[in-house]
XYZ file of C-alpha atoms in Angstrom:
349
model
C -20.505 3.896 14.484
C -22.107 5.623 11.997
C -19.811 6.932 9.978
C -17.488 3.850 8.307
C -13.950 2.806 10.870
C -11.163 3.268 8.796
C -8.507 0.238 8.850
C -4.976 0.854 8.559
C -2.239 -2.616 7.352
C 1.447 -2.241 9.548
C 3.578 -4.692 7.066
C 6.875 -5.399 6.439
C 9.232 -8.385 6.112
C 10.400 -11.053 8.871
C 12.515 -8.696 11.075
C 11.778 -5.748 10.127
C 10.622 -3.658 12.874
C 6.908 -3.633 12.308
C 5.986 -4.245 16.170
C 9.426 -1.950 16.829
C 7.567 0.890 15.734
C 4.102 -0.064 17.226
C 5.588 0.262 20.362
C 7.761 2.569 20.119
C 4.264 4.627 18.495
C 2.295 3.569 21.700
C 4.541 4.765 24.021
C 5.090 7.671 22.731
C 1.529 8.027 22.457
C 0.779 8.084 26.944
C 3.426 10.809 26.266
C 0.697 13.246 23.723
C -2.530 14.704 24.413
C -2.902 14.900 20.326
C -0.940 11.064 20.837
C -2.752 9.388 23.032
C -6.095 10.684 22.514
C -5.624 9.143 18.436
C -4.495 5.855 20.422
C -7.407 5.544 22.628
C -10.638 4.257 20.352
C -7.827 2.366 17.883
C -8.165 -1.422 18.156
C -4.852 -3.623 16.875
C -4.918 -6.896 15.457
C -1.936 -8.767 16.114
C -0.816 -12.153 13.684
C 1.748 -14.212 13.739
C 2.814 -17.645 12.474
C 3.986 -20.161 15.201
C 2.257 -22.511 17.836
C 3.452 -19.942 20.539
C 2.586 -16.671 20.132
C 5.175 -13.767 20.687
C 3.824 -10.481 19.714
C 1.368 -10.484 22.151
C 3.810 -10.639 24.235
C 5.605 -7.163 22.321
C 3.280 -4.969 22.167
C 2.624 -5.300 25.900
C 0.914 -1.231 26.269
C -2.152 -2.863 24.420
C -2.798 -5.958 26.045
C -6.647 -4.971 26.642
C -7.394 -4.463 23.011
C -4.888 -6.927 20.815
C -7.416 -9.811 19.044
C -5.201 -12.325 17.955
C -4.771 -14.479 15.045
C -2.939 -17.226 15.248
C -3.797 -19.416 13.374
C -1.800 -17.880 10.735
C -0.697 -15.603 7.924
C -3.712 -13.362 7.476
C -4.039 -13.171 3.180
C -4.339 -16.398 3.147
C -6.039 -18.678 5.948
C -6.579 -16.278 8.821
C -8.786 -14.289 5.403
C -11.855 -16.084 6.503
C -10.754 -15.294 10.238
C -10.172 -11.789 9.776
C -13.966 -10.871 8.373
C -15.526 -13.584 10.887
C -13.309 -10.939 13.785
C -13.713 -7.746 12.443
C -17.526 -8.538 11.885
C -17.947 -9.818 15.397
C -15.630 -7.003 16.773
C -18.036 -4.576 15.118
C -21.669 -6.206 16.353
C -20.415 -6.593 20.003
C -19.708 -2.753 20.008
C -22.428 -1.929 18.383
C -23.921 -3.912 21.204
C -21.821 -2.910 24.161
C -20.202 -5.928 25.056
C -17.024 -4.457 24.515
C -15.531 -0.854 24.233
C -16.330 1.402 20.993
C -13.554 1.135 18.540
C -12.778 4.172 15.840
C -10.465 2.189 13.966
C -8.685 -0.961 13.262
C -4.438 -1.074 12.925
C -3.706 -4.839 11.714
C -0.059 -6.037 11.523
C 0.626 -8.675 8.897
C 2.877 -11.677 9.395
C 6.412 -10.834 7.868
C 5.540 -13.230 4.645
C 2.229 -11.938 4.180
C 1.028 -9.291 1.009
C -1.210 -6.847 2.286
C -2.867 -6.891 -1.262
C -5.520 -10.442 -0.703
C -6.140 -8.233 2.921
C -6.909 -5.034 0.735
C -9.489 -6.601 -2.138
C -10.871 -8.009 1.708
C -11.070 -4.797 3.275
C -12.601 -3.134 -0.454
C -14.797 -5.541 -1.529
C -16.701 -7.816 1.049
C -19.712 -6.574 1.790
C -20.489 -7.326 5.496
C -16.797 -5.312 5.577
C -17.009 -3.030 2.785
C -20.026 -1.239 4.058
C -18.918 -0.610 7.886
C -15.058 -0.902 8.010
C -12.664 1.608 4.711
C -9.191 0.973 4.247
C -7.072 3.890 5.025
C -4.119 2.978 3.501
C -0.982 0.681 4.513
C 2.342 1.038 6.374
C 4.843 -1.002 5.563
C 8.154 -1.753 7.091
C 11.442 -2.058 5.280
C 15.265 -3.365 7.164
C 17.806 -0.721 6.319
C 20.203 -3.381 6.962
C 18.537 -6.675 4.746
C 15.776 -5.037 2.668
C 17.767 -4.176 -0.366
C 18.603 -7.480 -0.336
C 15.340 -8.491 0.496
C 13.741 -6.758 -2.553
C 15.761 -8.825 -4.322
C 15.825 -12.455 -3.417
C 11.555 -12.278 -2.083
C 8.721 -11.279 -4.227
C 6.551 -10.457 -1.132
C 8.903 -7.773 0.597
C 8.427 -5.753 -2.727
C 4.654 -5.855 -2.381
C 4.739 -4.917 0.790
C 6.384 -2.190 -0.898
C 4.404 -1.423 -3.874
C 1.058 -0.850 -1.881
C 2.340 1.136 0.594
C 1.194 4.924 1.034
C 4.496 4.970 3.856
C 7.621 3.824 3.516
C 8.896 3.928 6.934
C 12.722 2.246 6.739
C 13.944 1.082 10.186
C 17.633 0.051 11.649
C 19.243 2.741 10.110
C 21.429 3.707 12.601
C 22.988 -0.012 11.547
C 23.577 0.104 7.862
C 25.739 2.182 6.347
C 25.574 6.126 4.703
C 25.936 4.079 1.306
C 23.361 1.334 2.152
C 20.621 3.711 3.202
C 20.841 5.828 0.307
C 20.325 2.700 -2.637
C 17.634 1.418 0.032
C 15.200 4.960 -0.777
C 17.025 5.197 -4.375
C 14.843 1.932 -4.761
C 11.781 2.389 -3.243
C 11.903 5.678 -4.594
C 11.754 3.313 -8.727
C 9.513 1.444 -7.000
C 6.726 3.624 -5.096
C 7.181 7.404 -5.791
C 3.598 7.842 -4.087
C 4.568 6.826 -0.861
C 6.360 9.829 1.920
C 9.478 8.197 3.441
C 10.708 7.715 7.225
C 13.340 7.172 8.948
C 12.326 4.406 12.234
C 13.801 6.576 14.768
C 12.253 10.486 12.925
C 8.483 9.040 12.476
C 6.141 11.281 12.929
C 3.476 10.673 15.927
C 1.660 8.350 15.835
C -2.230 10.730 14.565
C 0.341 12.562 11.902
C 1.458 9.461 10.718
C -2.969 7.491 10.813
C -2.872 11.038 9.465
C -0.172 10.791 6.494
C -1.693 6.920 5.324
C -4.834 7.969 5.604
C -4.174 11.630 2.920
C -1.969 9.898 1.076
C -4.395 6.159 0.578
C -7.228 9.206 -0.263
C -5.126 10.545 -2.672
C -4.070 7.437 -4.360
C -7.700 6.788 -5.122
C -8.853 10.433 -6.078
C -6.245 12.789 -7.134
C -3.216 12.094 -8.492
C -0.005 14.033 -7.903
C 0.373 16.745 -10.500
C 4.559 14.972 -10.567
C 2.496 12.011 -13.142
C 1.630 14.793 -15.541
C 6.472 16.099 -16.100
C 7.845 15.494 -18.943
C 8.152 12.981 -21.359
C 10.633 10.794 -22.847
C 11.977 10.404 -19.025
C 12.864 6.882 -17.440
C 13.039 6.278 -13.833
C 15.547 5.707 -12.520
C 17.939 4.370 -9.936
C 17.462 0.374 -12.273
C 14.948 -2.319 -9.559
C 17.099 -4.915 -8.400
C 15.274 -7.797 -9.063
C 14.460 -7.531 -12.132
C 12.015 -5.053 -11.323
C 11.496 -1.952 -13.905
C 8.379 0.990 -13.234
C 7.041 2.361 -16.484
C 5.242 5.378 -16.336
C 2.635 6.836 -19.271
C 0.539 9.134 -20.286
C -2.443 9.700 -22.840
C -3.324 13.357 -23.858
C -6.599 12.514 -26.025
C -9.078 10.626 -24.314
C -9.453 6.367 -23.991
C -11.465 4.647 -25.355
C -13.324 2.956 -22.476
C -14.405 -0.674 -24.623
C -10.430 -0.621 -26.226
C -9.128 0.135 -22.482
C -10.968 -2.596 -20.851
C -9.950 -5.334 -22.647
C -6.111 -3.895 -22.126
C -5.609 -5.614 -18.465
C -7.180 -8.562 -19.295
C -4.538 -9.335 -22.329
C -1.188 -7.353 -20.978
C -1.856 -10.080 -17.770
C -1.820 -13.585 -20.111
C 1.690 -11.985 -21.577
C 2.913 -15.655 -20.180
C 6.629 -13.799 -19.492
C 5.265 -10.968 -18.010
C 5.130 -10.920 -14.312
C 2.713 -7.151 -13.080
C 3.390 -6.885 -10.355
C 1.104 -3.214 -9.630
C -0.873 -0.993 -11.589
C -2.565 2.060 -11.452
C -4.076 4.650 -12.938
C -6.423 7.231 -13.431
C -7.986 7.237 -16.908
C -10.334 9.688 -19.244
C -12.217 7.593 -21.247
C -14.056 9.116 -24.655
C -17.664 10.744 -23.461
C -17.607 10.599 -19.622
C -17.031 14.144 -17.296
C -15.574 12.209 -14.250
C -11.864 10.245 -14.437
C -11.117 6.262 -14.035
C -9.359 4.877 -11.281
C -7.461 1.402 -11.895
C -5.560 -0.912 -9.463
C -4.244 -4.310 -10.166
C -1.978 -6.807 -8.958
C -0.897 -9.563 -9.393
C -3.250 -11.464 -11.270
C -6.235 -9.673 -10.169
C -7.649 -6.568 -11.162
C -10.077 -4.634 -9.191
C -13.080 -3.177 -10.245
C -12.532 0.606 -11.886
C -13.516 3.016 -10.120
C -15.874 5.669 -10.966
C -14.227 9.317 -8.949
C -16.153 12.285 -8.264
C -13.056 14.835 -8.641
C -11.523 16.897 -10.821
C -8.099 17.110 -11.967
C -6.113 19.857 -12.989
C -4.749 17.584 -16.085
C -7.138 15.486 -18.478
C -3.708 13.438 -19.605
C -4.846 9.875 -18.511
C -1.861 8.031 -16.079
C -0.761 4.493 -15.989
C 2.213 3.314 -14.094
C 3.416 -0.083 -14.314
C 5.222 -2.090 -11.763
C 6.780 -5.612 -14.046
C 9.160 -7.983 -13.639
C 10.074 -10.932 -15.832
C 10.024 -8.427 -20.064
C 12.245 -5.533 -21.007
C 10.807 -1.921 -20.439
C 10.857 -1.612 -24.419
C 9.160 -4.853 -25.275
C 5.922 -3.264 -23.399
C 6.046 -0.800 -22.921
C 5.282 -1.202 -27.887
C 3.415 -3.979 -26.209
C 1.088 -0.892 -24.352
C 1.255 0.716 -27.385
C 0.129 -2.312 -29.801
C -3.059 -2.161 -26.932
C -3.585 1.025 -26.512
C -1.974 3.708 -29.627
C -0.356 7.304 -28.546
C 0.915 6.241 -25.161
C 4.602 7.989 -24.280
C 6.643 8.193 -21.532
C 6.056 10.353 -18.447
C 8.495 10.907 -15.158
C 6.618 10.011 -11.971
C 7.764 12.233 -9.088
C 9.295 11.263 -6.017
C 9.080 12.428 -2.735
C 12.289 13.120 -0.259
C 13.136 10.994 2.192
C 12.583 12.122 5.702
C 15.400 12.098 7.841
């Protein structure tokens, strides 16, 4: 285990079909030499609420390699247990008490916000030295997904933090309902790849998609983020959630920018669900990535790669304030901002 072990998070609201997707992928992997090899070294961590461990039985193909965390939601009370579990598993594999594993997949509960899990994987010292966060796959129910995004903030978090979005139960929903959900997800998370559940690629390809998408999010932004100016994302989002994509042609002052996110977070009416961006600072030859979720700002990350353009780009996903008000506030803090068109991806049937 000299190299860091990739960890993939499988998220999705209650009843969206996470376990069904997992079972289908594992069943398909048994029939594919490529996927079979991909599944062979995976260790699965299944988390659920309740006194009776139902998912442990439902994930029927991998009982010998499932570690069940059933003391609570993985994003809250079980976070400490998650750290302990991953540490113990690593050490036991190192000392050959259990078979070595090449990847970890964590299936969260339906009410889990992936953000604390991702933060723990990235910044808990023992874990970050031995594991690497490798993307989030979120499952959304085509029948109820739009309403869930309207009613439950955690459903929005699961969507905006995903690298791959899998839309389930499309055969049970009308074409109009599926289209509405696809457009809503596109506006919430334009960079994520969308799939219909019944046509999701095999396990090996799906994991590669998550890895590639996650790496892109951490390094090179999509060319579409440097697109036309003065255009707004459409369609309008549900639940009073809006997306604002901004670009700056000139490098930003690091000291000026450093205080801006904190100032925005202090706005009493503004609920910043997600902030992500690629920034160019004055006098620096490489770009810097910024990530924030709710009121947690992650440490800035220096990126050692080239870019097609030296515009700085910042994406804000928020609610509670009008778009124009947020735009004006950002322009006050960071002059020179312009709206940019963020590219979307086709829904893959």
